[in-house]
CSV table of C-alpha atoms in Angstrom, one decimal:
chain,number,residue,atom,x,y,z
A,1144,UNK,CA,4.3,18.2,22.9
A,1145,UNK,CA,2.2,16.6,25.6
A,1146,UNK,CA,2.4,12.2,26.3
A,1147,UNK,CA,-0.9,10.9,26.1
A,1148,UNK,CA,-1.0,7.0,27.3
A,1149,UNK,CA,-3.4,5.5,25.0
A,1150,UNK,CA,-5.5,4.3,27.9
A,1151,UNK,CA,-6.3,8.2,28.9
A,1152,UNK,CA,-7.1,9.2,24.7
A,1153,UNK,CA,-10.5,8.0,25.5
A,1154,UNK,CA,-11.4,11.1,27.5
A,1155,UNK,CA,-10.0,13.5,24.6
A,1156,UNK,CA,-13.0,14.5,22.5
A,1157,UNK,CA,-13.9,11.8,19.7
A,1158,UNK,CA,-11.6,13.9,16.4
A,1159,UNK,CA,-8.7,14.2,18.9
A,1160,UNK,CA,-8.4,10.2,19.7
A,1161,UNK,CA,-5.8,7.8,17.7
A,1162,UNK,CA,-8.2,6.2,15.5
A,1163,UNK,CA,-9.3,9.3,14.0
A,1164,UNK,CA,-5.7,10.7,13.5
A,1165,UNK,CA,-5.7,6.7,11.9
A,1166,UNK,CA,-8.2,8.0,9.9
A,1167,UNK,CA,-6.8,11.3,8.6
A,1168,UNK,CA,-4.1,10.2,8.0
A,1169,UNK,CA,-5.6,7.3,5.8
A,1170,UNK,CA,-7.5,10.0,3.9
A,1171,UNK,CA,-4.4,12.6,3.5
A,1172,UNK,CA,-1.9,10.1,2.3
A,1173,UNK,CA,-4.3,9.5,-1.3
A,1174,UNK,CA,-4.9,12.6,-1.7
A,1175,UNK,CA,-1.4,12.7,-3.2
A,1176,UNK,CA,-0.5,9.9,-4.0
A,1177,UNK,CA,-3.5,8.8,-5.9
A,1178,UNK,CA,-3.5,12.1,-7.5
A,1179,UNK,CA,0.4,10.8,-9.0
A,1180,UNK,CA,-0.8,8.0,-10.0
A,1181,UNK,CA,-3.8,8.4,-12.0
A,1182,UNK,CA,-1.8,11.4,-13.7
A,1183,UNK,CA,1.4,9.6,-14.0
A,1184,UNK,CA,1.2,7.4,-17.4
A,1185,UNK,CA,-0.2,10.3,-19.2
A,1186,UNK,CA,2.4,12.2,-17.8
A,1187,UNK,CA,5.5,10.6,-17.9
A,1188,UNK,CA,4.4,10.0,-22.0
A,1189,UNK,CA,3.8,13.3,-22.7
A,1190,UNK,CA,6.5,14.9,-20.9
A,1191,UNK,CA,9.1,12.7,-21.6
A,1192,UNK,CA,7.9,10.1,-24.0
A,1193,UNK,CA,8.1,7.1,-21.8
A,1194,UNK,CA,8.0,3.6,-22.9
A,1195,UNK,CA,7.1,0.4,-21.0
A,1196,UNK,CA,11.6,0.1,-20.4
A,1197,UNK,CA,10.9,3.7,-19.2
A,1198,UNK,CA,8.0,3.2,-17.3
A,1199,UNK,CA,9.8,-0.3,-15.6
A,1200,UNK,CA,13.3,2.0,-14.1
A,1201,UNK,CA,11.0,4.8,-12.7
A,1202,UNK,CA,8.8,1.9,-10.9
A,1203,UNK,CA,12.1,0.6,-9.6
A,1204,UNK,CA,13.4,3.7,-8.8
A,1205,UNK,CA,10.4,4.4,-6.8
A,1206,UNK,CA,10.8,1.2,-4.6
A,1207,UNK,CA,13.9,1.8,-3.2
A,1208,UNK,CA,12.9,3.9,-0.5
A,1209,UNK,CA,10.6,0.7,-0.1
A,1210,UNK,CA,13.7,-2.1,0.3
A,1211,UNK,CA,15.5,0.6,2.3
A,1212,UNK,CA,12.5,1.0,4.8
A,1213,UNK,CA,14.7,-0.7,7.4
A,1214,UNK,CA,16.1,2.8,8.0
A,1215,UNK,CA,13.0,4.0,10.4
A,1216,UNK,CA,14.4,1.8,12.9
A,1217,UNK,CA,17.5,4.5,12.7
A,1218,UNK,CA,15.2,7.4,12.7
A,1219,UNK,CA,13.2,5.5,15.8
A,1220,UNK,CA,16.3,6.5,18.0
A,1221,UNK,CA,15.8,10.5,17.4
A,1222,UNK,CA,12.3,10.3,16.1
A,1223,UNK,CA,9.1,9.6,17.6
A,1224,UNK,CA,6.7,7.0,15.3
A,1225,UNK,CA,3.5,9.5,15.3
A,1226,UNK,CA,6.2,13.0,14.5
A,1227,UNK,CA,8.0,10.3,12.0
A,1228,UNK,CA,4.7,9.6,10.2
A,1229,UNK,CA,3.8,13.1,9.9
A,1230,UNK,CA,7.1,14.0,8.6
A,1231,UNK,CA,7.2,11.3,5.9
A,1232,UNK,CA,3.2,12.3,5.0
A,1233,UNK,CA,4.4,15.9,4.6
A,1234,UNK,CA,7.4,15.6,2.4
A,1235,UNK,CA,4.8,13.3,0.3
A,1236,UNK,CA,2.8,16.3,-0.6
A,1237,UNK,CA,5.7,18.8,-1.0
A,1238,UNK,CA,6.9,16.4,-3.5
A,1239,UNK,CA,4.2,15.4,-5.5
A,1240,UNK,CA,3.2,18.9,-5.5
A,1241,UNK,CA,6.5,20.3,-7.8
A,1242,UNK,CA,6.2,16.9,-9.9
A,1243,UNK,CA,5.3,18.7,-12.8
A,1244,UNK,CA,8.0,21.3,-12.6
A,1245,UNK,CA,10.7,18.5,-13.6
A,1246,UNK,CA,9.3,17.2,-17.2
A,1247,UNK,CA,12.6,15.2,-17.8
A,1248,UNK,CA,13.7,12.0,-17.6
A,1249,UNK,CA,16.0,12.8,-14.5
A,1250,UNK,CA,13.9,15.2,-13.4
A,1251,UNK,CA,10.7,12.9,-13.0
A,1252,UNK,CA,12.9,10.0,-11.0
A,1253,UNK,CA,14.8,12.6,-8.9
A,1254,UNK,CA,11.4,13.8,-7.6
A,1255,UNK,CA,9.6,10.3,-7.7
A,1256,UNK,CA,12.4,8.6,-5.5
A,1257,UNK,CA,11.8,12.2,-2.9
A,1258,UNK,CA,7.9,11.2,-2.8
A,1259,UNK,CA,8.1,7.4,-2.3
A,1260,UNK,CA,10.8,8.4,0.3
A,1261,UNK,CA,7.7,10.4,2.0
A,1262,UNK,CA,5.5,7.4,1.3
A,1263,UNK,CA,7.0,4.5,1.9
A,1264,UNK,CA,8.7,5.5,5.1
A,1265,UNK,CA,4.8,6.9,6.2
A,1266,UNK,CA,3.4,3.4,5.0
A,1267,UNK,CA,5.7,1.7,7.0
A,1268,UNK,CA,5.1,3.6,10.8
A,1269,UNK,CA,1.4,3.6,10.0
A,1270,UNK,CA,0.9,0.1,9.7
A,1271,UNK,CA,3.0,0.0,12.9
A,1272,UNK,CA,0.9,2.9,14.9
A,1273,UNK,CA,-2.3,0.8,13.7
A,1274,UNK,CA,-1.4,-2.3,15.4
A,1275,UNK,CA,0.1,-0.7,18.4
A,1276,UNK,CA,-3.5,1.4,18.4
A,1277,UNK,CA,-5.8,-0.7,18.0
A,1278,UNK,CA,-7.4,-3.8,19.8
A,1279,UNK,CA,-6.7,-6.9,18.5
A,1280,UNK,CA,-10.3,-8.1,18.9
A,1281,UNK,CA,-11.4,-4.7,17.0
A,1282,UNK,CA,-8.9,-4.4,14.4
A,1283,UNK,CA,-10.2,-6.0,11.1
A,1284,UNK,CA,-13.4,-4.0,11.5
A,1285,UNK,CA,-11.1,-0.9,11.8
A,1286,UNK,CA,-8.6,-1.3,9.7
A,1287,UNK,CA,-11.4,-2.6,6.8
A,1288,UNK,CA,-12.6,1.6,8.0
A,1289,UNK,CA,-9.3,2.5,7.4
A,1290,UNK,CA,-8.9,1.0,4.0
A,1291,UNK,CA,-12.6,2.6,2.8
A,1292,UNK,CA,-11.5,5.7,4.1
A,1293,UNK,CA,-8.5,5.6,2.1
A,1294,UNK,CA,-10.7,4.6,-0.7
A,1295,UNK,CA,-13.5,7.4,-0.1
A,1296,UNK,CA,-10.0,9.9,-0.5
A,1297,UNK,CA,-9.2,8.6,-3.9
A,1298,UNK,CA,-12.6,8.5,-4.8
A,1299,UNK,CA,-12.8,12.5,-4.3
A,1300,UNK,CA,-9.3,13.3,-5.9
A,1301,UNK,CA,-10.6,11.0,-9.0
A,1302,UNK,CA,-14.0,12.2,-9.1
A,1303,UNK,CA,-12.4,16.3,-9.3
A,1304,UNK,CA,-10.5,15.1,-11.7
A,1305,UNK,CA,-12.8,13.3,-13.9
A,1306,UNK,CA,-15.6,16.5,-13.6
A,1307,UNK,CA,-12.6,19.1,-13.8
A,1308,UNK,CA,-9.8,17.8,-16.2
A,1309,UNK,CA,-11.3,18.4,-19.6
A,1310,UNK,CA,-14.1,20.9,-18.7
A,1311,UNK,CA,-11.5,23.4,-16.9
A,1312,UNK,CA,-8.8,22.5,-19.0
A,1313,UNK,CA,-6.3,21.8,-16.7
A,1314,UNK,CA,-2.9,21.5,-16.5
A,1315,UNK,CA,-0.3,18.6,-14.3
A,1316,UNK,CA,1.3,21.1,-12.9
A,1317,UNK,CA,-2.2,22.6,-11.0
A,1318,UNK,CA,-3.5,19.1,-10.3
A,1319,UNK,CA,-0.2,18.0,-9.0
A,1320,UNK,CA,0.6,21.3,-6.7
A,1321,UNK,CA,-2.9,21.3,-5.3
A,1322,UNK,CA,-3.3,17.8,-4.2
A,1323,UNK,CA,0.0,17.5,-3.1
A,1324,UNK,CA,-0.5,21.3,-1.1
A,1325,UNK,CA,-3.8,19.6,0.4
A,1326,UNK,CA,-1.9,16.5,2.0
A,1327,UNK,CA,1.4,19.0,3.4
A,1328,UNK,CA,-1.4,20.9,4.7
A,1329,UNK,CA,-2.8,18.1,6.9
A,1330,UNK,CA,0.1,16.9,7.9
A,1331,UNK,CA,0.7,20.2,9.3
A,1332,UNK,CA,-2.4,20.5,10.9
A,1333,UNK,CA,-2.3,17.0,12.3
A,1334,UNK,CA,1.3,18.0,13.8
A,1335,UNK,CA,0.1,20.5,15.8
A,1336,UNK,CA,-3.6,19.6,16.9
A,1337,UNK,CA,-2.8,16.2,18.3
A,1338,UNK,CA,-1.0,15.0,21.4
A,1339,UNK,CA,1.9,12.1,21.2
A,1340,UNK,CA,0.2,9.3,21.8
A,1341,UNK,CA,2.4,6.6,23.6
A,1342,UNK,CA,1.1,3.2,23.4
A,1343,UNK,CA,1.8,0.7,26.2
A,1344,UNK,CA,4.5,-1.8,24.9
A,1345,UNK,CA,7.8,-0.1,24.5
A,1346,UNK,CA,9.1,-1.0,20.8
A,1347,UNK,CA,11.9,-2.6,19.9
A,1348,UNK,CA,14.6,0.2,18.3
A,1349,UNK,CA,16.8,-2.3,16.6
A,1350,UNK,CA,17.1,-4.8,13.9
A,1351,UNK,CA,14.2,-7.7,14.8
A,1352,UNK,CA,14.5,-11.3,12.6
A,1353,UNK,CA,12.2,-14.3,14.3
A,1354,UNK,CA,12.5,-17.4,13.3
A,1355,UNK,CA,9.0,-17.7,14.3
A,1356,UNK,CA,7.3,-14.8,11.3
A,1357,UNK,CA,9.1,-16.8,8.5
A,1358,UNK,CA,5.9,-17.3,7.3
A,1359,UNK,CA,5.0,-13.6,7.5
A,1360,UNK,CA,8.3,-12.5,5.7
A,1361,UNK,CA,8.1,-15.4,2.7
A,1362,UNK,CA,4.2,-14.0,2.2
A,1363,UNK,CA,5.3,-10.4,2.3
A,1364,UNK,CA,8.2,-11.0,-0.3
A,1365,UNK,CA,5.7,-12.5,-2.8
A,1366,UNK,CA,3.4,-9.9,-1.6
A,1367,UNK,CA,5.5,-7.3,-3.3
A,1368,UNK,CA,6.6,-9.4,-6.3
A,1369,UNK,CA,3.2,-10.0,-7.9
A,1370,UNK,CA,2.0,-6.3,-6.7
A,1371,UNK,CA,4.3,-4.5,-8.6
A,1372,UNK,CA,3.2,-6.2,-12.0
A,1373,UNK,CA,0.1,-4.9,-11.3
A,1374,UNK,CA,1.1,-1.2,-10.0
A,1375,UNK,CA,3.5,-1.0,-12.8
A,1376,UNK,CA,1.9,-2.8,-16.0
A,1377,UNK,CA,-1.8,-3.1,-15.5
A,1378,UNK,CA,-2.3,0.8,-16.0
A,1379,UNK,CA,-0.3,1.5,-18.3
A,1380,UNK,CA,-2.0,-1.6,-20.2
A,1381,UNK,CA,-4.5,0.8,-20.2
A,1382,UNK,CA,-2.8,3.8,-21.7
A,1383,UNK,CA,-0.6,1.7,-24.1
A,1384,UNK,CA,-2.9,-1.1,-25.4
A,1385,UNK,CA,-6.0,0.9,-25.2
A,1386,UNK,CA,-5.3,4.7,-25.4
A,1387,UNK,CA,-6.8,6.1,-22.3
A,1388,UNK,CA,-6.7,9.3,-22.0
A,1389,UNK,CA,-6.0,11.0,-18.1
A,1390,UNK,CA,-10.0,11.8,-17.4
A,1391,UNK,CA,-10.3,7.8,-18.5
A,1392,UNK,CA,-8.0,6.4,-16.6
A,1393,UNK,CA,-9.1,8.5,-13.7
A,1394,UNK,CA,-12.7,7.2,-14.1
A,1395,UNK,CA,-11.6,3.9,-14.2
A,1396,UNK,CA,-9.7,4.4,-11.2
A,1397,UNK,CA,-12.7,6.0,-9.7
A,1398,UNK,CA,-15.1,3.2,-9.8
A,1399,UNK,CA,-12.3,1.1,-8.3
A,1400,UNK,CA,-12.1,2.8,-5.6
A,1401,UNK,CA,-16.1,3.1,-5.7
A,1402,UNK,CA,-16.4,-0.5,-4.8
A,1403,UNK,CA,-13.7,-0.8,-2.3
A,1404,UNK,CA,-15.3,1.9,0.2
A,1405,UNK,CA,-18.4,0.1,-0.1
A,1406,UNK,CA,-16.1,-3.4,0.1
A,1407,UNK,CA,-13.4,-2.8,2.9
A,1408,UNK,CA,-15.4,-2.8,5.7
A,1409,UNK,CA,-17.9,-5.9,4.7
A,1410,UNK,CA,-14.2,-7.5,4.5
A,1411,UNK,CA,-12.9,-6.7,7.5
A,1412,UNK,CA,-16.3,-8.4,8.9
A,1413,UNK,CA,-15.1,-11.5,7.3
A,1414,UNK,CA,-11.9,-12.0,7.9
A,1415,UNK,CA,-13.3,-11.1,11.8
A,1416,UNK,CA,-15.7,-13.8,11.1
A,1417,UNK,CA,-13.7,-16.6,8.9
A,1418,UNK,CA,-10.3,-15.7,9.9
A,1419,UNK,CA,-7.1,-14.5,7.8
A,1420,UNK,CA,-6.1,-17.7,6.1
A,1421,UNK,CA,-9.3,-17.9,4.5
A,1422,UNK,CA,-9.2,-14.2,3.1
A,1423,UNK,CA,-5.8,-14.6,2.3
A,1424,UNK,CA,-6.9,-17.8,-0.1
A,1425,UNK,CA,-9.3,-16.0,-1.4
A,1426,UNK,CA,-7.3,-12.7,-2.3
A,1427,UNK,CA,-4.8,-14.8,-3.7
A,1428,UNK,CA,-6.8,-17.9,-5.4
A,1429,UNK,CA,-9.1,-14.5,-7.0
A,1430,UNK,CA,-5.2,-12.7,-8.4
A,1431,UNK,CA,-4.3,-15.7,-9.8
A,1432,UNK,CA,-7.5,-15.7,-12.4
A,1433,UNK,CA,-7.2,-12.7,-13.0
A,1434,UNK,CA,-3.8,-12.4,-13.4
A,1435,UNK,CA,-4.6,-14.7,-15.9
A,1436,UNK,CA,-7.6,-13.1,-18.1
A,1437,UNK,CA,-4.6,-10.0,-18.3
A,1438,UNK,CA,-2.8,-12.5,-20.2
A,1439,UNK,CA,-5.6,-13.3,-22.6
A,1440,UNK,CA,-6.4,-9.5,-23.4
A,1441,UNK,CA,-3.3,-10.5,-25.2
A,1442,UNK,CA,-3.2,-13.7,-26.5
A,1443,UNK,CA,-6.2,-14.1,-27.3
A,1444,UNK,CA,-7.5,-10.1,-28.0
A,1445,UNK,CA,-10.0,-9.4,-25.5
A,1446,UNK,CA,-11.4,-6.1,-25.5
A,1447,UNK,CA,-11.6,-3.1,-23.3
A,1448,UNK,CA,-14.5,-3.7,-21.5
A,1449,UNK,CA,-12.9,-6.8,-19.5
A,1450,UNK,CA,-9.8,-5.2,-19.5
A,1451,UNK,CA,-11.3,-2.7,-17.4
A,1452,UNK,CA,-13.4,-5.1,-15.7
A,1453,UNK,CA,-10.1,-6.8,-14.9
A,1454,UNK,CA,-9.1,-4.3,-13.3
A,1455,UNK,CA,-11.6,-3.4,-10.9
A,1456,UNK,CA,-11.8,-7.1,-9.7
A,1457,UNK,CA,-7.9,-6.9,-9.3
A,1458,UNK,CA,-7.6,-4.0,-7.4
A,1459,UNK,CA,-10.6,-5.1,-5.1
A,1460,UNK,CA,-8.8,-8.9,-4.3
A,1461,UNK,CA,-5.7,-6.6,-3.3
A,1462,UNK,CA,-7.8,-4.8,-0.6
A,1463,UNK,CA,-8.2,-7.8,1.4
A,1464,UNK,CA,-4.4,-8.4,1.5
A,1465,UNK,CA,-4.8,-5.9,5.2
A,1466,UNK,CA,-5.7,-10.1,6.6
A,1467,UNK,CA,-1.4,-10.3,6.5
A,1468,UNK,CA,-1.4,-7.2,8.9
A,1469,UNK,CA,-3.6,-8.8,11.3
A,1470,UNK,CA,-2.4,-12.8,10.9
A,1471,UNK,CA,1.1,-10.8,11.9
A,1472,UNK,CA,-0.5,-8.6,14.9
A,1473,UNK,CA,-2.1,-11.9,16.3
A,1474,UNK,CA,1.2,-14.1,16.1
A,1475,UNK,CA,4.1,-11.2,17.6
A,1476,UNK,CA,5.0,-10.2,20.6
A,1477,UNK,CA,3.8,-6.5,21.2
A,1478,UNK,CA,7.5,-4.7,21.2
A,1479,UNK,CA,8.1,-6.7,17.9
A,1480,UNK,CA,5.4,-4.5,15.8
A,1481,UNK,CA,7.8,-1.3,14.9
A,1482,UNK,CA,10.5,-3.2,14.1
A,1483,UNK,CA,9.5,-5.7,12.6
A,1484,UNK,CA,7.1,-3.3,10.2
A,1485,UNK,CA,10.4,-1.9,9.4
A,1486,UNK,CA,12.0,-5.0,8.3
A,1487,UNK,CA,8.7,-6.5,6.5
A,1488,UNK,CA,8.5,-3.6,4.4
A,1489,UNK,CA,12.0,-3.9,3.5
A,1490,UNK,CA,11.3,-7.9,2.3
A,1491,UNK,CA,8.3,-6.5,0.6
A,1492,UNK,CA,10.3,-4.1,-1.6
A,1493,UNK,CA,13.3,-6.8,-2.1
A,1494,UNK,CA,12.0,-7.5,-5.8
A,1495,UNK,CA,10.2,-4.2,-6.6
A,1496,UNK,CA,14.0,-3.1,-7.2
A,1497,UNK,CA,14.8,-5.3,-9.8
A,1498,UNK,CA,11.2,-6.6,-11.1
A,1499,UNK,CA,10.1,-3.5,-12.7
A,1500,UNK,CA,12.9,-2.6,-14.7
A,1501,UNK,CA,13.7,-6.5,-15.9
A,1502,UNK,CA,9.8,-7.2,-16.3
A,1503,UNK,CA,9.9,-4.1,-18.4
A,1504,UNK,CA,12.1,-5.6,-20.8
A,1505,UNK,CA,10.2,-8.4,-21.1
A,1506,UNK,CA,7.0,-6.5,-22.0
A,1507,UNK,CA,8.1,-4.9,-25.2
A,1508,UNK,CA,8.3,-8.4,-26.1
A,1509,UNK,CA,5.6,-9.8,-24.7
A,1510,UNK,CA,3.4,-8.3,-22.3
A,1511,UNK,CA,0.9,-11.5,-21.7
A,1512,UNK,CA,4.2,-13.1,-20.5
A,1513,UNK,CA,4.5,-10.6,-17.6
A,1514,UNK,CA,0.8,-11.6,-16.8
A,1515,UNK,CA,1.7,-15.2,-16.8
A,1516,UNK,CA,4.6,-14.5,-14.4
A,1517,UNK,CA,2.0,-12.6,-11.9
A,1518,UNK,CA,-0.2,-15.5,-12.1
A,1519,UNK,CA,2.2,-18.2,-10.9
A,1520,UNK,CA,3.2,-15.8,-8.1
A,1521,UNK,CA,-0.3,-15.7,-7.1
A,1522,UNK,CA,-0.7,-19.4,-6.9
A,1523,UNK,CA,2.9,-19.9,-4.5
A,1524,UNK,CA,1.1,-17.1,-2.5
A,1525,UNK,CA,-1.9,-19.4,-2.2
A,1526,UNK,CA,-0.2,-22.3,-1.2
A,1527,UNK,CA,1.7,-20.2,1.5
A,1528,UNK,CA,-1.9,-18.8,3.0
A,1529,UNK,CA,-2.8,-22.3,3.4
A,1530,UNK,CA,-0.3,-22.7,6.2
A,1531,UNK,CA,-1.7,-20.2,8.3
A,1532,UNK,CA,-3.6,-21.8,11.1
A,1533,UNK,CA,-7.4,-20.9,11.7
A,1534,UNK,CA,-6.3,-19.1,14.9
A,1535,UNK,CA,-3.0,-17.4,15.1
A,1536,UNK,CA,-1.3,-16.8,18.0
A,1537,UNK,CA,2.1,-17.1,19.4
A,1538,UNK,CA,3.7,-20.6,19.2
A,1539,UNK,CA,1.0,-21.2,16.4
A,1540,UNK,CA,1.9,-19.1,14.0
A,1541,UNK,CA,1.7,-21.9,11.3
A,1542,UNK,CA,0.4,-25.3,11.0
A,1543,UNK,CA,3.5,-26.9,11.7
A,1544,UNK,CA,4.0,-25.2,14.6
A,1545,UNK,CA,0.7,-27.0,16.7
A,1546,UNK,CA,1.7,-27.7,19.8
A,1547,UNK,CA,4.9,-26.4,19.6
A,1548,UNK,CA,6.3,-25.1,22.9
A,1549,UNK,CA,7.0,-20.7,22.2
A,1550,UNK,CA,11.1,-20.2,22.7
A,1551,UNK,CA,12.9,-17.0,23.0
A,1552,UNK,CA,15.0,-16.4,19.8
């Protein structure tokens, strides 16, 4: 496969450049995985009868991969990132595509951990590729395209469904192999109609801890905490405490996705404009209350209208959490980005392998509680976004670090 330096992809013709394999790639990857997830609760219920303890051990199961993302730096020494990604995106669809040929307990988390293996290890070389691939001065406006393009996908798989589901009568098993078919079948195109693309800052192929990120790894760890109360719990809220049914909970996913391809790119305009510790308050200072209305659908027995509307707001504070990617693309040095991707997603994932499966415990006793315990992670999350300064760089990568003379580690 022929080397392209990024410098020369400007004369390949527009759909052949990095940012639009950036964008493919952002659209192929929901295609599947959006399509689990909107299918899943039902699913897993029906199937196998799943309760929220259930529900908690798949979750946690599906985040290994996630803690064990370290391993790409491994697969770096024999693997280029851009074949990597495409590999990882392909065995994403082949997976999710046989999900509902295993309608067992074991069978559902033998072929969840296979597609979060496809997903997490493709999450973690694309956030690398797009910050080896893009400009610094241009990447909040593209990666805000990136995000609404990834939105628009879900937005189509939803929408089919919603239409579809009920009028065609279908089954898991053809939702599942056809979205899942869709995204193998980009990945295979994408394989073969693009050049390796070889950015101009070799990357580091080993283990990479700075001193310097702490500040980047302690918000990514919380980061994954208080996400996976809300990847876990908040939809199957939906489906537990309020009986949606699959073309419901689609819709609802729908509209969120609705207002965060309309959203993303406004928001990569601001945090261009007002800077990442300011969008990263916001996101945060926004999960917190929210966080906290979950709680009082329970304690107090709101209905579903702001449980829904709940929802919607949550999912669009969590778009803006792309401000981390570029506070950490504006403080590292360029050969850290692979590595150090690597290792992030790894701290991101450390408590999605026990939270979901404790916090499931908890929630048979007392699911408010669990919203509680999201909201106070929201508001140390806060605190830690206001010690990012207004203009990140190297040797200020926090407000202590003003003036602070830049060291090799």
């Amino acid at each position: 496969m022929k080397l392209v330096p990024l410098a020369e992809a400007k004369s390949l013709p527009r759909w052949r450049q990095p940012a639009f394999l950036l964008f493919l790639m952002a659209a192929a990857m929901p295609i599947a995985f959006s399509t689990w997830s909107a299918l899943l609760n039902n699913f897993v219920k029906e199937a196998a009868g799943f309760s929220g303890v259930e529900i908690g051990w798949l979750h946690t199961v599906r985040e290994i991969p996630g803690f064990l993302a370290i391993g790409v730096i491994v697969l770096l020494w024999v693997l280029r990132e851009q074949v990597l990604a495409l590999l990882a995106l392909g065995l994403l669809g082949a997976a999710t595509a046989v999900t509902a040929w295993f309608p067992t307990l074991g069978g559902i988390l033998t072929i969840t951990l296979l597609s979060s293996i496809g997903f997490h290890y493709f999450e973690t070389v694309n956030q690398s590729l797009q910050l080896q691939w893009i400009d610094k001065k241009r990447a909040p406006q593209t990666i805000g395209w990136i995000v609404a393009i990834g939105s628009g996908a879900s937005m189509v798989a939803y929408g089919l469904i919603v239409v579809t589901w009920k009028a065609f009568d279908l089954s898991y098993n053809l939702v599942y192999l056809a979205s899942g078919g869709l995204t193998l079948a980009i990945a295979v195109f994408a394989a073969f109609a693009y050049p390796q693309f070889e950015a101009p800052d070799p990357q580091l192929k080993h283990f990479v801890l700075r001193k310097r990120y702490w500040l980047y790894y302690v918000m990514q760890f919380m980061a994954g905490a208080r996400r996976q109360i809300f990847v876990v719990f908040a939809a199957f809220m939906m489906v537990e405490r309020f009986g949606f049914e699959v073309h419901e909970v689609t819709a609802l996913f729908l509209i969120n996705y609705l207002v965060n391809m309309i959203a993303a790119p406004f928001m990569g305009h601001a945090v261009a404009k007002f800077g990442e510790r300011a969008a990263l308050v916001v996101e945060h200072g926004g999960l917190m209350l929210v966080f906290l209305a979950y709680g009082g659908l329970y304690w107090f027995g709101w209905g579903v209208v702001l449980a829904a509307a709940l929802y919607v707001i949550d999912h669009l504070f969590f778009s803006l959490a792309f401000a981390l990617k570029t506070y950490f693309q504006k403080i590292a040095d360029p050969g850290d980005i692979a590595p150090t991707a690597a290792v992030a997603f790894t701290i991101n994932h450390i408590a999605a392998v026990f939270l979901p499966a404790a916090l499931g415990y908890l929630w048979v006793i007392s699911p408010g509680a669990v919203f509680g315990l999201a909201a106070a992670m929201a508001g140390i999350s806060l605190l830690l976004a206001l010690l990012i300064p207004r203009h990140p760089e190297p040797g200020n990568e926090t407000i202590f670090s003003r003036g602070l003379p830049l060291v090799a580690e």
